[in-house]
């Protein structure tokens, strides 16, 4: 009976791990597609055909200053969440934590800036980026404050919240794909691979709010013990 009970948490984690892997892959695919689209124009000094890609090419330092550290954060954060890695490699956990925290903060701050500069989806996109970008940065800042104060359980909770909303970028892409499919199939808007601008902002609100709720749901289902090995710093 004890052995069966001990196995249950591992089984519950698996679906979440699959979701994390899928959404991270979605982010990576779109990041690579972004590079494939932008780099030739940046090298040749040409302007892309569509106006969204034009924004990325017009502001490459701002765009990739957000995307590169953001991708680094999403790739590394699951290692930080792993109790096995944390317990067996505490020094790596701390050093990687510093890098990922800095990457996340940079990406989050620039995300808010991009919400104004790149407001392709209009006011809905800008407002969503401002609200959830600020929430992401706040979660990271509170996680840093908690670990510096030795409140490790609080530190982990805030890091879970930050990762949950950061991973929402992948879900945004899924919503954008869904809206694009609807407009192609139902509205007969052939010859386009971009969603309507109005739905682009809606995708931001749907994707990011879903992840904030999911993060809180996860924390309620898996309360974290205040006890932990190791010291005070990430």
mmCIF file of C-alpha atoms in Angstrom:
data_model
loop_
_atom_site.group_PDB
_atom_site.id
_atom_site.type_symbol
_atom_site.label_atom_id
_atom_site.label_comp_id
_atom_site.label_asym_id
_atom_site.label_seq_id
_atom_site.Cartn_x
_atom_site.Cartn_y
_atom_site.Cartn_z
ATOM 1 C CA UNK A 1 0.000 0.000 0.000
ATOM 2 C CA UNK A 2 2.790 2.408 0.905
ATOM 3 C CA UNK A 3 4.575 1.678 -2.358
ATOM 4 C CA UNK A 4 1.422 2.327 -4.383
ATOM 5 C CA UNK A 5 0.856 5.580 -2.517
ATOM 6 C CA UNK A 6 4.419 6.693 -3.161
ATOM 7 C CA UNK A 7 3.977 6.194 -6.905
ATOM 8 C CA UNK A 8 0.897 8.413 -7.268
ATOM 9 C CA UNK A 9 2.630 11.814 -7.302
ATOM 10 C CA UNK A 10 4.974 10.650 -10.086
ATOM 11 C CA UNK A 11 1.996 9.615 -12.200
ATOM 12 C CA UNK A 12 0.303 12.980 -11.717
ATOM 13 C CA UNK A 13 3.390 14.848 -12.854
ATOM 14 C CA UNK A 14 3.617 13.095 -16.223
ATOM 15 C CA UNK A 15 0.755 14.903 -18.010
ATOM 16 C CA UNK A 16 2.137 18.227 -16.835
ATOM 17 C CA UNK A 17 5.578 17.239 -18.115
ATOM 18 C CA UNK A 18 4.096 16.409 -21.505
ATOM 19 C CA UNK A 19 2.303 19.758 -21.660
ATOM 20 C CA UNK A 20 5.489 21.598 -20.724
ATOM 21 C CA UNK A 21 7.458 19.710 -23.381
ATOM 22 C CA UNK A 22 4.852 20.358 -26.088
ATOM 23 C CA UNK A 23 4.526 24.070 -25.342
ATOM 24 C CA UNK A 24 8.286 24.514 -25.106
ATOM 25 C CA UNK A 25 8.626 22.810 -28.478
ATOM 26 C CA UNK A 26 6.001 25.154 -29.926
ATOM 27 C CA UNK A 27 7.994 28.154 -28.684
ATOM 28 C CA UNK A 28 11.225 26.752 -30.135
ATOM 29 C CA UNK A 29 9.616 26.048 -33.512
ATOM 30 C CA UNK A 30 8.269 29.572 -33.797
ATOM 31 C CA UNK A 31 11.595 30.993 -32.646
ATOM 32 C CA UNK A 32 13.393 29.087 -35.415
ATOM 33 C CA UNK A 33 10.775 30.201 -37.945
ATOM 34 C CA UNK A 34 11.316 33.755 -36.763
ATOM 35 C CA UNK A 35 15.046 33.415 -37.394
ATOM 36 C CA UNK A 36 14.497 31.880 -40.817
ATOM 37 C CA UNK A 37 12.214 34.772 -41.730
ATOM 38 C CA UNK A 38 14.185 37.644 -40.240
ATOM 39 C CA UNK A 39 17.860 36.820 -40.763
ATOM 40 C CA UNK A 40 17.852 37.004 -44.600
ATOM 41 C CA UNK A 41 16.177 40.421 -44.463
ATOM 42 C CA UNK A 42 18.579 41.637 -41.781
ATOM 43 C CA UNK A 43 21.585 40.466 -43.802
ATOM 44 C CA UNK A 44 20.338 41.870 -47.123
ATOM 45 C CA UNK A 45 18.760 45.014 -45.688
ATOM 46 C CA UNK A 46 15.398 44.220 -47.264
ATOM 47 C CA UNK A 47 11.876 44.652 -45.895
ATOM 48 C CA UNK A 48 9.541 41.646 -45.364
ATOM 49 C CA UNK A 49 6.235 41.420 -47.178
ATOM 50 C CA UNK A 50 3.968 41.290 -44.122
ATOM 51 C CA UNK A 51 3.769 44.093 -41.598
ATOM 52 C CA UNK A 52 4.282 41.903 -38.520
ATOM 53 C CA UNK A 53 7.606 40.548 -39.759
ATOM 54 C CA UNK A 54 8.536 44.088 -40.702
ATOM 55 C CA UNK A 55 8.336 45.083 -37.038
ATOM 56 C CA UNK A 56 10.827 42.388 -36.046
ATOM 57 C CA UNK A 57 13.257 43.413 -38.773
ATOM 58 C CA UNK A 58 12.877 47.097 -37.913
ATOM 59 C CA UNK A 59 13.664 46.474 -34.204
ATOM 60 C CA UNK A 60 15.946 43.410 -34.138
ATOM 61 C CA UNK A 61 17.850 44.258 -30.951
ATOM 62 C CA UNK A 62 14.665 44.837 -29.025
ATOM 63 C CA UNK A 63 12.916 41.787 -30.482
ATOM 64 C CA UNK A 64 15.763 39.331 -30.002
ATOM 65 C CA UNK A 65 16.764 40.919 -26.718
ATOM 66 C CA UNK A 66 13.375 39.657 -25.551
ATOM 67 C CA UNK A 67 13.224 36.342 -27.402
ATOM 68 C CA UNK A 68 16.717 34.907 -26.838
ATOM 69 C CA UNK A 69 16.767 35.230 -23.025
ATOM 70 C CA UNK A 70 13.105 34.180 -22.982
ATOM 71 C CA UNK A 71 13.890 30.939 -24.798
ATOM 72 C CA UNK A 72 16.862 30.365 -22.492
ATOM 73 C CA UNK A 73 14.594 30.828 -19.482
ATOM 74 C CA UNK A 74 11.956 28.395 -20.767
ATOM 75 C CA UNK A 75 14.571 25.746 -21.556
ATOM 76 C CA UNK A 76 16.304 25.997 -18.194
ATOM 77 C CA UNK A 77 13.377 26.531 -15.845
ATOM 78 C CA UNK A 78 12.200 22.869 -15.890
ATOM 79 C CA UNK A 79 15.619 21.857 -14.535
ATOM 80 C CA UNK A 80 15.153 24.333 -11.701
ATOM 81 C CA UNK A 81 11.740 22.844 -10.946
ATOM 82 C CA UNK A 82 13.124 19.303 -10.775
ATOM 83 C CA UNK A 83 13.546 18.137 -7.185
ATOM 84 C CA UNK A 84 15.972 15.443 -8.362
ATOM 85 C CA UNK A 85 18.300 17.965 -10.033
ATOM 86 C CA UNK A 86 17.967 20.409 -7.149
ATOM 87 C CA UNK A 87 18.749 17.837 -4.448
ATOM 88 C CA UNK A 88 21.615 16.129 -6.283
ATOM 89 C CA UNK A 89 23.201 19.214 -7.856
ATOM 90 C CA UNK A 90 22.502 22.091 -5.513
ATOM 91 C CA UNK A 91 25.455 24.167 -6.712
ATOM 92 C CA UNK A 92 24.280 23.838 -10.329
ATOM 93 C CA UNK A 93 20.767 24.766 -9.201
ATOM 94 C CA UNK A 94 22.027 27.977 -7.623
ATOM 95 C CA UNK A 95 24.273 29.008 -10.496
ATOM 96 C CA UNK A 96 21.731 28.199 -13.168
ATOM 97 C CA UNK A 97 19.096 29.985 -11.100
ATOM 98 C CA UNK A 98 21.066 33.232 -11.258
ATOM 99 C CA UNK A 99 21.394 32.994 -15.038
ATOM 100 C CA UNK A 100 17.742 32.124 -15.571
ATOM 101 C CA UNK A 101 16.501 34.799 -13.198
ATOM 102 C CA UNK A 102 18.494 37.467 -15.038
ATOM 103 C CA UNK A 103 17.305 36.105 -18.402
ATOM 104 C CA UNK A 104 13.691 36.044 -17.280
ATOM 105 C CA UNK A 105 13.795 39.572 -15.906
ATOM 106 C CA UNK A 106 15.364 40.925 -19.102
ATOM 107 C CA UNK A 107 12.890 39.072 -21.297
ATOM 108 C CA UNK A 108 9.931 40.156 -19.156
ATOM 109 C CA UNK A 109 10.867 43.836 -19.097
ATOM 110 C CA UNK A 110 11.422 43.886 -22.851
ATOM 111 C CA UNK A 111 8.124 42.047 -23.355
ATOM 112 C CA UNK A 112 6.339 45.005 -21.793
ATOM 113 C CA UNK A 113 8.248 47.400 -24.057
ATOM 114 C CA UNK A 114 7.415 45.268 -27.088
ATOM 115 C CA UNK A 115 3.746 45.418 -26.127
ATOM 116 C CA UNK A 116 3.847 49.099 -27.010
ATOM 117 C CA UNK A 117 6.334 49.088 -29.893
ATOM 118 C CA UNK A 118 4.983 45.937 -31.589
ATOM 119 C CA UNK A 119 1.285 46.406 -30.858
ATOM 120 C CA UNK A 120 0.268 44.535 -34.027
ATOM 121 C CA UNK A 121 -2.825 43.210 -32.260
ATOM 122 C CA UNK A 122 -3.870 46.658 -31.094
ATOM 123 C CA UNK A 123 -4.897 47.663 -27.603
ATOM 124 C CA UNK A 124 -5.848 44.117 -26.576
ATOM 125 C CA UNK A 125 -2.320 42.879 -27.211
ATOM 126 C CA UNK A 126 -0.751 45.893 -25.510
ATOM 127 C CA UNK A 127 -2.903 45.558 -22.398
ATOM 128 C CA UNK A 128 -2.309 41.796 -22.144
ATOM 129 C CA UNK A 129 1.439 42.241 -22.523
ATOM 130 C CA UNK A 130 1.484 44.970 -19.891
ATOM 131 C CA UNK A 131 -0.601 43.021 -17.354
ATOM 132 C CA UNK A 132 1.023 39.612 -17.738
ATOM 133 C CA UNK A 133 4.517 40.913 -18.456
ATOM 134 C CA UNK A 134 4.371 42.909 -15.229
ATOM 135 C CA UNK A 135 3.040 39.821 -13.411
ATOM 136 C CA UNK A 136 5.917 37.716 -14.752
ATOM 137 C CA UNK A 137 8.536 40.245 -13.647
ATOM 138 C CA UNK A 138 6.841 40.649 -10.258
ATOM 139 C CA UNK A 139 6.840 36.875 -9.704
ATOM 140 C CA UNK A 140 10.556 36.683 -10.444
ATOM 141 C CA UNK A 141 11.319 39.659 -8.206
ATOM 142 C CA UNK A 142 9.322 38.160 -5.328
ATOM 143 C CA UNK A 143 11.001 34.792 -5.884
ATOM 144 C CA UNK A 144 14.398 36.468 -5.552
ATOM 145 C CA UNK A 145 13.288 38.340 -2.445
ATOM 146 C CA UNK A 146 11.950 35.145 -0.874
ATOM 147 C CA UNK A 147 15.101 33.092 -1.443
ATOM 148 C CA UNK A 148 17.288 35.908 -0.133
ATOM 149 C CA UNK A 149 15.182 35.848 3.030
ATOM 150 C CA UNK A 150 15.478 32.089 3.367
ATOM 151 C CA UNK A 151 11.794 31.480 2.555
ATOM 152 C CA UNK A 152 12.457 28.628 0.145
ATOM 153 C CA UNK A 153 8.865 27.385 -0.154
ATOM 154 C CA UNK A 154 7.694 30.898 -1.074
ATOM 155 C CA UNK A 155 10.573 31.144 -3.533
ATOM 156 C CA UNK A 156 9.421 27.975 -5.283
ATOM 157 C CA UNK A 157 5.806 29.131 -5.400
ATOM 158 C CA UNK A 158 6.729 32.390 -7.094
ATOM 159 C CA UNK A 159 9.005 30.586 -9.525
ATOM 160 C CA UNK A 160 6.166 28.224 -10.442
ATOM 161 C CA UNK A 161 3.921 31.221 -11.075
ATOM 162 C CA UNK A 162 6.570 32.880 -13.241
ATOM 163 C CA UNK A 163 7.213 29.745 -15.273
ATOM 164 C CA UNK A 164 3.504 29.112 -15.734
ATOM 165 C CA UNK A 165 2.839 32.517 -17.273
ATOM 166 C CA UNK A 166 6.103 32.451 -19.260
ATOM 167 C CA UNK A 167 5.110 29.153 -20.838
ATOM 168 C CA UNK A 168 1.879 30.824 -21.911
ATOM 169 C CA UNK A 169 3.749 32.109 -24.973
ATOM 170 C CA UNK A 170 3.368 28.625 -26.450
ATOM 171 C CA UNK A 171 -0.370 28.573 -25.787
ATOM 172 C CA UNK A 172 -0.714 31.984 -27.430
ATOM 173 C CA UNK A 173 0.715 30.445 -30.593
ATOM 174 C CA UNK A 174 -1.810 27.624 -30.431
ATOM 175 C CA UNK A 175 -4.679 30.094 -30.114
ATOM 176 C CA UNK A 176 -3.294 32.122 -33.025
ATOM 177 C CA UNK A 177 -3.158 28.937 -35.099
ATOM 178 C CA UNK A 178 -6.724 28.077 -34.140
ATOM 179 C CA UNK A 179 -8.027 31.529 -35.053
ATOM 180 C CA UNK A 180 -6.121 31.435 -38.337
ATOM 181 C CA UNK A 181 -7.618 28.037 -39.147
ATOM 182 C CA UNK A 182 -11.110 29.317 -38.382
ATOM 183 C CA UNK A 183 -10.744 32.331 -40.630
ATOM 184 C CA UNK A 184 -9.382 30.157 -43.437
ATOM 185 C CA UNK A 185 -12.026 27.436 -43.100
ATOM 186 C CA UNK A 186 -15.135 29.393 -42.149
ATOM 187 C CA UNK A 187 -14.516 32.901 -43.406
ATOM 188 C CA UNK A 188 -12.925 31.864 -46.683
ATOM 189 C CA UNK A 189 -9.954 34.167 -46.260
ATOM 190 C CA UNK A 190 -7.672 32.281 -48.615
ATOM 191 C CA UNK A 191 -4.098 33.321 -49.305
ATOM 192 C CA UNK A 192 -3.298 34.393 -45.746
ATOM 193 C CA UNK A 193 -1.449 32.725 -42.908
ATOM 194 C CA UNK A 194 -1.995 35.494 -40.372
ATOM 195 C CA UNK A 195 -4.922 35.886 -37.981
ATOM 196 C CA UNK A 196 -7.142 38.915 -37.882
ATOM 197 C CA UNK A 197 -5.558 41.642 -35.764
ATOM 198 C CA UNK A 198 -8.448 41.599 -33.300
ATOM 199 C CA UNK A 199 -8.039 37.880 -32.631
ATOM 200 C CA UNK A 200 -4.293 38.300 -32.142
ATOM 201 C CA UNK A 201 -4.885 40.349 -29.001
ATOM 202 C CA UNK A 202 -7.564 37.920 -27.825
ATOM 203 C CA UNK A 203 -5.051 35.061 -28.174
ATOM 204 C CA UNK A 204 -2.718 36.894 -25.789
ATOM 205 C CA UNK A 205 -5.419 37.306 -23.154
ATOM 206 C CA UNK A 206 -6.665 33.730 -23.477
ATOM 207 C CA UNK A 207 -3.253 32.071 -23.498
ATOM 208 C CA UNK A 208 -1.705 34.024 -20.633
ATOM 209 C CA UNK A 209 -4.751 34.090 -18.351
ATOM 210 C CA UNK A 210 -5.132 30.312 -18.759
ATOM 211 C CA UNK A 211 -1.571 29.852 -17.544
ATOM 212 C CA UNK A 212 -1.967 32.125 -14.537
ATOM 213 C CA UNK A 213 -4.997 30.067 -13.491
ATOM 214 C CA UNK A 214 -3.164 26.803 -14.210
ATOM 215 C CA UNK A 215 -0.240 27.915 -12.068
ATOM 216 C CA UNK A 216 -2.506 28.636 -9.112
ATOM 217 C CA UNK A 217 -4.315 25.331 -9.611
ATOM 218 C CA UNK A 218 -0.995 23.481 -9.573
ATOM 219 C CA UNK A 219 0.108 25.200 -6.374
ATOM 220 C CA UNK A 220 -3.166 24.330 -4.639
ATOM 221 C CA UNK A 221 -2.919 20.676 -5.631
ATOM 222 C CA UNK A 222 0.744 20.360 -4.681
ATOM 223 C CA UNK A 223 1.490 22.471 -1.586
ATOM 224 C CA UNK A 224 5.202 22.874 -0.985
ATOM 225 C CA UNK A 225 6.976 22.111 2.263
ATOM 226 C CA UNK A 226 8.950 24.979 3.829
ATOM 227 C CA UNK A 227 11.810 22.578 4.531
ATOM 228 C CA UNK A 228 14.497 22.238 1.893
ATOM 229 C CA UNK A 229 18.186 21.373 1.663
ATOM 230 C CA UNK A 230 20.645 24.083 0.849
ATOM 231 C CA UNK A 231 21.147 27.712 1.640
ATOM 232 C CA UNK A 232 19.628 31.088 0.986
ATOM 233 C CA UNK A 233 20.656 32.070 -2.491
ATOM 234 C CA UNK A 234 19.557 30.805 -5.908
#
